[in-house]
Short mmCIF file of C-alpha atoms and ligand atoms in Angstrom, two decimals:
data_model
loop_
_atom_site.label_atom_id
_atom_site.label_comp_id
_atom_site.label_asym_id
_atom_site.label_seq_id
_atom_site.Cartn_x
_atom_site.Cartn_y
_atom_site.Cartn_z
CA MET J 1 4.18 8.54 10.82
CA ARG J 2 7.65 7.25 11.47
CA LEU J 3 8.16 9.64 14.33
CA LYS J 4 5.04 8.41 16.10
CA ARG J 5 6.25 4.86 15.96
CA LEU J 6 9.60 5.87 17.33
CA LEU J 7 8.24 8.00 20.16
CA PRO J 8 8.12 5.50 23.03
CA ALA J 9 11.70 4.47 22.33
CA LEU J 10 12.76 8.05 22.03
CA MET J 11 11.28 9.09 25.34
CA LEU J 12 13.17 6.31 26.98
CA LEU J 13 16.38 7.34 25.29
CA SER J 14 16.06 11.00 26.13
CA THR J 15 15.85 10.18 29.83
CA THR J 16 18.98 8.03 29.81
CA PRO J 17 22.16 9.74 31.01
CA ALA J 18 24.65 11.18 28.57
CA LEU J 19 26.88 8.62 26.86
CA ALA J 20 29.88 9.49 28.97
CA GLU J 21 28.02 8.60 32.17
CA LYS J 22 26.98 5.14 31.03
CA SER J 23 28.35 2.20 32.95
CA PRO J 24 31.01 0.01 31.25
CA ALA J 25 28.44 -2.82 31.03
CA SER J 26 25.96 -0.78 29.02
CA LEU J 27 28.76 0.55 26.82
CA LYS J 28 29.70 -3.01 26.00
CA LYS J 29 26.13 -3.79 25.04
CA ASP J 30 25.93 -0.72 22.86
CA PRO J 31 29.46 -0.21 21.57
CA GLU J 32 30.86 2.80 19.80
CA LEU J 33 31.22 2.57 16.04
CA TRP J 34 32.55 4.86 13.35
CA VAL J 35 30.56 5.64 10.21
CA THR J 36 31.62 7.42 7.06
CA LEU J 37 29.01 9.20 4.98
CA GLY J 38 28.63 12.03 2.47
CA THR J 39 29.57 15.44 3.88
CA ASP J 40 26.37 16.83 2.34
CA THR J 41 24.31 14.77 4.80
CA VAL J 42 25.99 16.07 7.97
CA GLU J 43 23.42 18.74 8.84
CA SER J 44 20.53 16.30 8.46
CA VAL J 45 22.25 13.72 10.64
CA ARG J 46 22.77 16.29 13.38
CA GLU J 47 19.22 17.53 13.09
CA SER J 48 17.71 14.03 13.19
CA PHE J 49 19.74 13.09 16.28
CA ARG J 50 18.65 16.32 17.99
CA SER J 51 15.02 15.72 17.04
CA VAL J 52 14.95 12.48 19.02
CA GLY J 53 16.75 13.93 22.02
CA TRP J 54 20.12 12.32 21.33
CA GLU J 55 23.42 14.08 21.65
CA GLU J 56 24.74 15.10 18.26
CA PRO J 57 27.23 12.51 17.01
CA THR J 58 30.86 13.52 17.24
CA GLN J 59 32.19 14.55 13.85
CA GLU J 60 35.76 13.31 13.84
CA LEU J 61 37.11 13.96 10.38
CA VAL J 62 36.11 15.54 7.09
CA LYS J 63 38.01 14.41 4.02
CA GLY J 64 36.65 15.95 0.83
CA GLU J 65 33.17 14.63 0.26
CA ALA J 66 33.32 12.12 3.13
CA THR J 67 32.77 12.75 6.83
CA MET J 68 33.48 10.45 9.73
CA PHE J 69 31.20 10.28 12.79
CA ARG J 70 31.36 8.39 16.08
CA VAL J 71 27.97 6.85 16.98
CA ARG J 72 26.47 4.08 19.11
CA GLU J 73 25.48 0.75 17.55
CA SER J 74 21.86 1.33 18.65
CA GLN J 75 21.80 4.50 16.54
CA LEU J 76 22.51 2.72 13.22
CA GLU J 77 18.89 1.87 12.51
CA LYS J 78 17.87 5.52 12.79
CA LEU J 79 20.77 6.54 10.56
CA ALA J 80 19.78 3.97 7.93
CA THR J 81 16.18 5.22 7.95
CA LEU J 82 17.31 8.82 7.63
CA MET J 83 19.56 8.02 4.69
CA HIS J 84 16.79 6.15 2.96
CA GLU J 85 13.86 8.48 3.64
CA LYS J 86 15.46 11.88 3.59
CA PHE J 87 18.04 11.25 0.89
CA ASN J 88 15.84 8.90 -1.08
CA ARG J 89 18.64 6.30 -1.08
CA CYS J 90 21.04 8.89 -2.41
CA ALA J 91 23.39 8.59 0.51
CA GLY J 92 24.66 5.45 2.16
CA PHE J 93 27.10 5.01 4.98
CA MET J 94 29.79 2.53 5.89
CA THR J 95 30.30 1.26 9.43
CA TYR J 96 33.65 0.51 11.10
CA GLU J 97 34.48 -1.00 14.45
CA THR J 98 37.66 0.99 14.97
CA ARG J 99 38.61 4.58 14.32
CA ASP J 100 41.71 3.48 12.36
CA GLU J 101 39.66 1.33 10.01
CA ALA J 102 37.31 4.22 9.32
CA ILE J 103 40.22 6.56 8.59
CA ALA J 104 41.88 3.96 6.34
CA SER J 105 38.65 3.57 4.36
CA LEU J 106 38.85 7.20 3.29
CA THR J 107 41.96 6.31 1.26
CA PRO J 108 40.98 3.70 -1.39
CA ALA J 109 42.98 0.45 -1.41
CA PRO J 110 45.42 -0.09 -4.27
CA ALA J 111 44.78 -3.03 -6.61
CA LEU J 112 45.69 -6.36 -5.02
CA ALA J 113 49.13 -7.76 -5.71
CA THR J 114 47.69 -11.28 -5.44
CA GLN J 115 44.94 -10.64 -7.93
CA ASN J 116 45.56 -12.22 -11.32
CA LEU J 117 44.43 -10.39 -14.37
CA VAL J 118 41.61 -12.54 -15.62
CA THR J 119 40.78 -12.87 -19.32
CA TYR J 120 37.10 -12.44 -20.07
CA THR J 121 35.99 -14.91 -22.76
CA LEU J 122 32.59 -16.20 -23.88
CA ASP J 123 33.06 -19.81 -24.96
CA ASN J 124 31.08 -21.94 -22.53
CA ALA J 125 27.58 -21.76 -23.99
CA ALA J 126 26.83 -25.46 -23.43
CA THR J 127 27.33 -25.18 -19.65
CA ALA J 128 25.45 -21.88 -19.38
CA THR J 129 22.52 -23.32 -21.35
CA ALA J 130 22.43 -26.54 -19.33
CA LEU J 131 22.17 -24.54 -16.10
CA MET J 132 19.68 -21.97 -17.41
CA SER J 133 17.33 -24.51 -18.94
CA SER J 134 16.67 -26.23 -15.60
CA MET J 135 15.64 -23.05 -13.78
CA THR J 136 12.02 -22.34 -12.84
CA GLU J 137 10.09 -19.33 -11.58
CA ALA J 138 8.39 -21.44 -8.88
CA ASN J 139 11.74 -22.37 -7.34
CA VAL J 140 12.91 -18.76 -7.24
CA ARG J 141 9.57 -17.74 -5.75
CA SER J 142 9.81 -20.40 -3.02
CA THR J 143 13.01 -18.82 -1.62
CA ILE J 144 11.49 -15.33 -1.65
CA THR J 145 8.44 -16.66 0.20
CA LEU J 146 10.61 -18.52 2.71
CA LEU J 147 12.72 -15.47 3.62
CA ALA J 148 9.94 -12.88 3.49
CA GLY J 149 7.97 -15.09 5.89
CA TYR J 150 10.17 -14.04 8.81
CA THR J 151 8.85 -10.99 10.68
CA THR J 152 12.24 -9.38 10.26
CA ARG J 153 15.74 -10.41 9.21
CA TYR J 154 17.30 -7.51 11.08
CA TYR J 155 20.91 -8.34 11.91
CA THR J 156 20.47 -8.38 15.69
CA SER J 157 17.10 -10.21 15.76
CA THR J 158 16.40 -13.84 16.62
CA THR J 159 14.29 -14.24 13.49
CA GLY J 160 17.20 -12.77 11.52
CA VAL J 161 19.35 -15.65 12.77
CA ASN J 162 16.58 -18.23 12.20
CA ALA J 163 16.22 -17.09 8.59
CA VAL J 164 19.94 -17.69 7.95
CA ASN J 165 19.70 -21.19 9.43
CA ALA J 166 16.70 -21.94 7.19
CA LEU J 167 18.63 -20.77 4.13
CA ARG J 168 21.65 -22.81 5.14
CA SER J 169 19.46 -25.95 5.44
CA LYS J 170 17.89 -25.28 2.07
CA TRP J 171 21.33 -25.00 0.45
CA GLN J 172 22.60 -28.09 2.29
CA GLY J 173 19.64 -30.03 0.89
CA PHE J 174 20.80 -29.36 -2.69
CA ILE J 175 24.09 -31.27 -2.26
CA PRO J 176 23.75 -34.84 -3.56
CA ALA J 177 25.13 -37.63 -1.41
CA GLY J 178 28.76 -38.32 -2.26
CA ARG J 179 29.58 -34.88 -3.66
CA THR J 180 32.62 -33.89 -1.64
CA ASP J 181 33.56 -30.73 -3.55
CA ALA J 182 30.47 -28.82 -2.36
CA SER J 183 29.86 -27.52 1.18
CA VAL J 184 27.94 -24.94 3.22
CA ALA J 185 29.40 -22.96 6.14
CA LEU J 186 28.42 -20.09 8.38
CA PHE J 187 30.72 -17.06 8.62
CA THR J 188 30.18 -15.70 12.10
CA HIS J 189 30.60 -12.04 12.99
CA ALA J 190 31.97 -11.23 16.42
CA ALA J 191 29.99 -8.03 16.92
CA TRP J 192 26.41 -9.22 16.19
CA ALA J 193 24.24 -12.34 16.18
CA GLN J 194 23.39 -12.87 12.51
CA PRO J 195 25.98 -14.93 10.60
CA SER J 196 26.66 -14.81 6.88
CA VAL J 197 26.39 -18.09 4.97
CA ILE J 198 28.67 -19.42 2.22
CA PHE J 199 28.09 -22.23 -0.29
CA THR J 200 31.39 -23.32 -1.86
CA ILE J 201 32.05 -25.50 -4.92
CA ARG J 202 35.78 -26.25 -5.03
CA GLY J 203 37.40 -25.66 -8.43
CA SER J 204 38.58 -28.78 -10.27
CA THR J 205 41.73 -27.35 -11.91
CA LEU J 206 42.10 -23.77 -10.52
CA PRO J 207 40.87 -24.13 -6.92
CA ASP J 208 42.87 -21.10 -5.73
CA GLU J 209 41.02 -18.73 -8.06
CA VAL J 210 37.67 -17.72 -6.64
CA VAL J 211 34.48 -16.43 -8.26
CA VAL J 212 31.97 -14.89 -5.82
CA VAL J 213 28.21 -14.49 -6.33
CA GLY J 214 26.43 -12.86 -3.39
CA GLY J 215 23.71 -10.70 -1.92
CA HIS J 216 22.55 -9.59 1.49
CA LEU J 217 20.13 -11.68 3.51
CA ASP J 218 19.24 -9.16 6.23
CA SER J 219 16.31 -6.74 6.10
CA ILE J 220 15.36 -3.45 7.74
CA SER J 221 12.12 -1.52 7.98
CA SER J 222 10.52 1.65 9.21
CA GLY J 223 7.35 -0.38 9.92
CA SER J 224 6.40 -3.23 12.24
CA THR J 225 7.60 -5.98 9.87
CA ALA J 226 10.57 -6.18 7.52
CA PRO J 227 9.70 -8.78 4.84
CA GLY J 228 12.37 -7.47 2.46
CA ALA J 229 10.88 -9.54 -0.36
CA ASP J 230 12.64 -7.47 -2.99
CA ASP J 231 15.41 -6.05 -0.74
CA ASN J 232 16.86 -8.61 -0.75
CA ALA J 233 15.10 -11.98 -0.57
CA SER J 234 14.94 -11.64 -4.37
CA GLY J 235 18.71 -11.51 -4.95
CA ILE J 236 19.27 -14.43 -2.58
CA ALA J 237 16.50 -16.36 -4.38
CA SER J 238 18.06 -15.67 -7.79
CA PHE J 239 21.42 -17.19 -6.88
CA THR J 240 19.87 -19.95 -4.72
CA GLU J 241 18.40 -21.18 -8.02
CA VAL J 242 21.93 -21.18 -9.50
CA ILE J 243 23.11 -23.35 -6.60
CA ARG J 244 20.15 -25.72 -7.04
CA VAL J 245 20.74 -26.30 -10.76
CA ALA J 246 24.53 -26.48 -10.31
CA MET J 247 23.98 -29.46 -8.00
CA LEU J 248 21.15 -30.94 -10.12
CA ARG J 249 23.18 -30.81 -13.34
CA ASN J 250 26.43 -31.94 -11.71
CA TYR J 251 28.23 -28.69 -12.55
CA ARG J 252 32.01 -28.97 -11.97
CA PRO J 253 33.68 -25.53 -12.21
CA GLN J 254 37.39 -25.18 -12.91
CA ARG J 255 37.65 -22.23 -10.51
CA THR J 256 36.22 -22.26 -7.00
CA VAL J 257 32.78 -20.68 -6.79
CA LYS J 258 31.46 -19.14 -3.55
CA PHE J 259 27.82 -18.12 -3.16
CA ILE J 260 27.51 -15.77 -0.19
CA GLY J 261 24.49 -14.52 1.75
CA TYR J 262 25.81 -11.49 3.64
CA ALA J 263 24.60 -10.48 7.10
CA ALA J 264 24.14 -6.87 8.21
CA GLU J 265 24.20 -5.02 4.89
CA GLU J 266 21.40 -2.63 5.81
CA VAL J 267 23.41 -1.13 8.66
CA GLY J 268 26.48 -0.11 6.64
CA LEU J 269 27.63 -3.16 4.58
CA ARG J 270 29.05 -4.66 7.78
CA GLY J 271 28.94 -8.38 6.93
CA SER J 272 30.43 -8.04 3.45
CA LYS J 273 33.08 -5.66 4.72
CA GLU J 274 34.37 -8.35 7.09
CA ILE J 275 34.17 -11.04 4.42
CA ALA J 276 35.95 -9.00 1.72
CA ALA J 277 38.63 -8.02 4.26
CA TRP J 278 39.03 -11.68 5.28
CA HIS J 279 39.66 -12.68 1.64
CA LYS J 280 42.17 -9.89 1.20
CA ASN J 281 43.95 -10.57 4.50
CA ASN J 282 44.25 -14.25 3.63
CA GLY J 283 45.66 -13.46 0.19
CA ILE J 284 42.79 -15.17 -1.62
CA ASN J 285 42.67 -14.52 -5.34
CA VAL J 286 39.08 -13.46 -5.91
CA VAL J 287 38.92 -13.00 -9.69
CA GLY J 288 35.39 -11.62 -9.84
CA VAL J 289 32.40 -10.70 -7.70
CA LEU J 290 28.76 -10.50 -8.81
CA GLN J 291 26.31 -8.82 -6.43
CA LEU J 292 22.55 -9.39 -6.64
CA ASP J 293 20.59 -6.86 -4.59
CA MET J 294 16.94 -6.32 -5.64
CA THR J 295 16.13 -8.44 -8.71
CA ASN J 296 12.35 -8.90 -8.77
CA TYR J 297 10.73 -5.50 -9.36
CA LYS J 298 10.45 -4.65 -13.04
CA GLY J 299 10.53 -0.86 -12.91
CA SER J 300 12.13 -0.18 -16.31
CA SER J 301 11.49 -1.40 -19.84
CA VAL J 302 14.92 -3.07 -19.92
CA ASP J 303 15.60 -6.32 -18.10
CA ALA J 304 18.64 -5.17 -16.09
CA ALA J 305 20.51 -1.99 -15.16
CA ILE J 306 24.29 -2.18 -14.76
CA ILE J 307 25.45 0.00 -11.88
CA THR J 308 28.56 1.77 -13.13
CA ASP J 309 29.86 3.34 -9.89
CA TYR J 310 31.84 1.42 -7.21
CA THR J 311 32.13 -1.39 -9.79
CA ASN J 312 34.78 -2.65 -12.24
CA ALA J 313 34.46 -1.30 -15.79
CA ALA J 314 36.12 -4.29 -17.52
CA GLN J 315 33.97 -6.82 -15.69
CA ASN J 316 30.88 -4.68 -16.42
CA THR J 317 31.65 -4.97 -20.15
CA PHE J 318 31.94 -8.76 -19.75
CA LEU J 319 28.63 -8.78 -17.85
CA ARG J 320 26.85 -6.82 -20.61
CA ASN J 321 28.07 -9.38 -23.17
CA ILE J 322 26.82 -12.19 -20.96
CA ILE J 323 23.41 -10.58 -20.53
CA THR J 324 22.97 -10.04 -24.26
CA THR J 325 24.71 -13.05 -25.76
CA ARG J 326 24.19 -15.84 -23.22
CA ALA J 327 21.05 -14.94 -21.31
CA GLY J 328 19.32 -13.01 -24.14
CA TYR J 329 18.19 -10.01 -22.08
CA THR J 330 18.36 -6.23 -22.49
CA HIS J 331 20.27 -3.80 -20.27
CA THR J 332 21.11 -0.17 -19.67
CA ASN J 333 23.43 1.75 -17.33
CA SER J 334 22.56 3.35 -13.99
CA THR J 335 24.35 4.72 -10.90
CA CYS J 336 23.72 4.68 -7.17
CA GLY J 337 25.93 7.68 -6.43
CA TYR J 338 27.25 6.10 -3.23
CA ALA J 339 28.38 2.72 -1.85
CA CYS J 340 24.83 1.32 -2.02
CA SER J 341 25.42 -2.42 -1.56
CA ASP J 342 27.93 -5.19 -0.80
CA HIS J 343 29.76 -4.92 -4.14
CA ALA J 344 31.31 -1.72 -2.72
CA SER J 345 32.92 -3.74 0.11
CA TRP J 346 34.78 -5.82 -2.49
CA THR J 347 35.61 -2.78 -4.63
CA ASN J 348 37.06 -1.07 -1.56
CA GLN J 349 39.39 -4.05 -1.03
CA GLY J 350 40.62 -3.92 -4.64
CA PHE J 351 38.53 -6.74 -6.16
CA ALA J 352 36.51 -6.57 -9.42
CA ALA J 353 32.80 -6.33 -8.58
CA SER J 354 29.62 -5.76 -10.61
CA ILE J 355 25.93 -5.42 -9.80
CA PRO J 356 23.13 -5.96 -12.30
CA HIS J 357 20.02 -4.33 -10.79
CA GLU J 358 16.28 -4.87 -11.36
CA ALA J 359 15.76 -1.41 -12.91
CA THR J 360 17.47 1.93 -13.21
CA VAL J 361 17.94 3.21 -9.67
CA SER J 362 15.40 6.01 -10.10
CA ALA J 363 12.76 3.52 -11.36
CA GLY J 364 13.37 0.91 -8.64
CA ASN J 365 11.02 -0.42 -5.99
CA ARG J 366 9.71 2.37 -3.75
CA TYR J 367 8.46 -0.04 -1.06
CA ILE J 368 11.89 -1.15 0.16
CA HIS J 369 12.65 -0.69 3.89
CA THR J 370 8.92 -0.76 4.72
CA SER J 371 6.38 -3.42 5.76
CA SER J 372 5.11 -3.23 2.18
CA ASP J 373 8.21 -4.75 0.57
CA THR J 374 6.22 -7.90 -0.22
CA LEU J 375 6.14 -10.31 -3.15
CA THR J 376 2.68 -8.96 -4.05
CA ASN J 377 4.16 -5.49 -4.42
CA SER J 378 6.82 -6.88 -6.80
CA GLY J 379 4.13 -8.25 -9.12
CA GLY J 380 3.33 -11.49 -7.25
CA THR J 381 5.68 -13.74 -9.24
CA ALA J 382 9.44 -14.28 -9.45
CA ASN J 383 9.60 -13.87 -13.24
CA HIS J 384 11.97 -10.91 -13.10
CA ALA J 385 14.24 -12.50 -10.46
CA LEU J 386 14.45 -15.61 -12.67
CA LYS J 387 16.22 -13.53 -15.33
CA PHE J 388 18.92 -12.65 -12.79
CA ALA J 389 19.26 -16.32 -11.87
CA ARG J 390 20.00 -16.95 -15.57
CA ILE J 391 22.40 -14.00 -15.77
CA ALA J 392 24.25 -15.24 -12.66
CA ALA J 393 24.40 -18.82 -14.01
CA SER J 394 25.93 -17.56 -17.27
CA TYR J 395 28.39 -15.39 -15.35
CA VAL J 396 29.52 -18.41 -13.31
CA ALA J 397 29.72 -20.69 -16.38
CA GLU J 398 31.86 -18.16 -18.28
CA LEU J 399 34.10 -16.94 -15.43
CA ALA J 400 34.57 -20.17 -13.47
CA LYS J 401 34.13 -22.30 -16.67
CA GLY J 402 33.71 -26.10 -16.27
CA THR J 403 31.01 -28.51 -17.41
CA ALA J 404 27.47 -29.56 -16.52
CA GLN J 405 25.46 -32.59 -17.56
N1 BES T 1 19.23 -2.62 -1.84
C1 BES T 1 19.68 -1.41 -1.25
C2 BES T 1 20.56 -0.60 -2.18
C3 BES T 1 19.91 -0.12 -3.44
C4 BES T 1 18.74 0.60 -3.39
C5 BES T 1 20.54 -0.36 -4.63
C6 BES T 1 18.17 1.04 -4.57
C7 BES T 1 19.98 0.11 -5.81
C8 BES T 1 18.79 0.81 -5.76
C9 BES T 1 20.48 -1.68 0.02
O1 BES T 1 19.96 -2.73 0.76
C10 BES T 1 20.43 -0.45 0.87
O2 BES T 1 19.41 -0.16 1.41
N2 BES T 1 21.56 0.26 0.98
C11 BES T 1 21.61 1.46 1.77
C12 BES T 1 23.03 1.88 2.01
C13 BES T 1 23.81 0.95 2.93
C14 BES T 1 25.27 1.36 2.93
C15 BES T 1 23.25 0.99 4.34
C16 BES T 1 20.90 2.60 1.06
O3 BES T 1 20.79 2.56 -0.17
O4 BES T 1 20.47 3.54 1.73
ZN1 ZN T 2 18.14 -2.04 1.69
#
């Protein structure tokens, strides 16, 4: 079924000259990129490129379980589909704009010298409760509906840019007149059209210590539309509700809080990779990162699954306490087995990141990356995503501390 849909494009591609013969102008439009992926996927990658009449990608380096390939930007979508369909999400890939960056990524970064050791304490129940009590399912649902209403949020599409602008306006609308410590900004990416978007609340007493809550806003699909209602309008909707109540209840954190909608996750964590690198390169002390990616499909009996790989064990323990003690929900552990979402970009730069997921990975939403990733297919309400809004609010209240009214 997929192949049929791809055929017209493939026929076109197979009649284009070999990469080396392309003119400089077309090379610029479709630049070379480097991807790293699991060595066990190499044969399938070769075979899938051959099957659509493409030259096999150049395999540049094998380092243990990771392999580095040189590909064209236009080939990323096919690679993402292969990884999802053939490996059943059991193999992701990371994308790099230079060969050196890709090579460097194969050696994990040491812990940041600038990063303070943070003490995890649970003593801000009043603030957490104030924020949680103002949250509603209808508000969470409205953000899912808004984002899933775009035909696609693919990182190079016009609608993918329009969706970010709509989200930015929604966030801007939450800031009361006269509040000068809260702002919204776009983070533009040089290599593609879709920006990331960042809502910042400046810390009152520790403004140089930063707490990040984020999720990806792009979508991808093997079908004709990419609603991405669960992957990942849901995660964005969960923390959009945190932003709304933070403004409504006049929340004043001691540490700076940044809420980030990342561009271009579905094509190799590209947006978050640039943002995490920017924070590291600018010596910013990010004390904790919470990732929300897929929060609305209740596939397990527990409320949340804590992903234990590519995350920080100490912060995961803190998160479990928050889920049980503050938010009052149940949890279990799960693993992706690869760098499955933006938390891995922060982990790779030496920051402490965690990701509470909607279900154990094996029991998650099977409709993702298809035209059927709709709100209806996540149960038709945002009840499950609302729990993650409450978990994220408690995380912010306990890690960034501060008061709400
Ligand atoms: N939301 C998924 C990741 C995910 C899927 C997490 C299932 C937990 C359970 C994410 O948007 C995604 O699709 N990631 C890619 C890898 C990425 C590096 C391109 C994947 O899983 O194939
Ligand atoms: Zn995805």
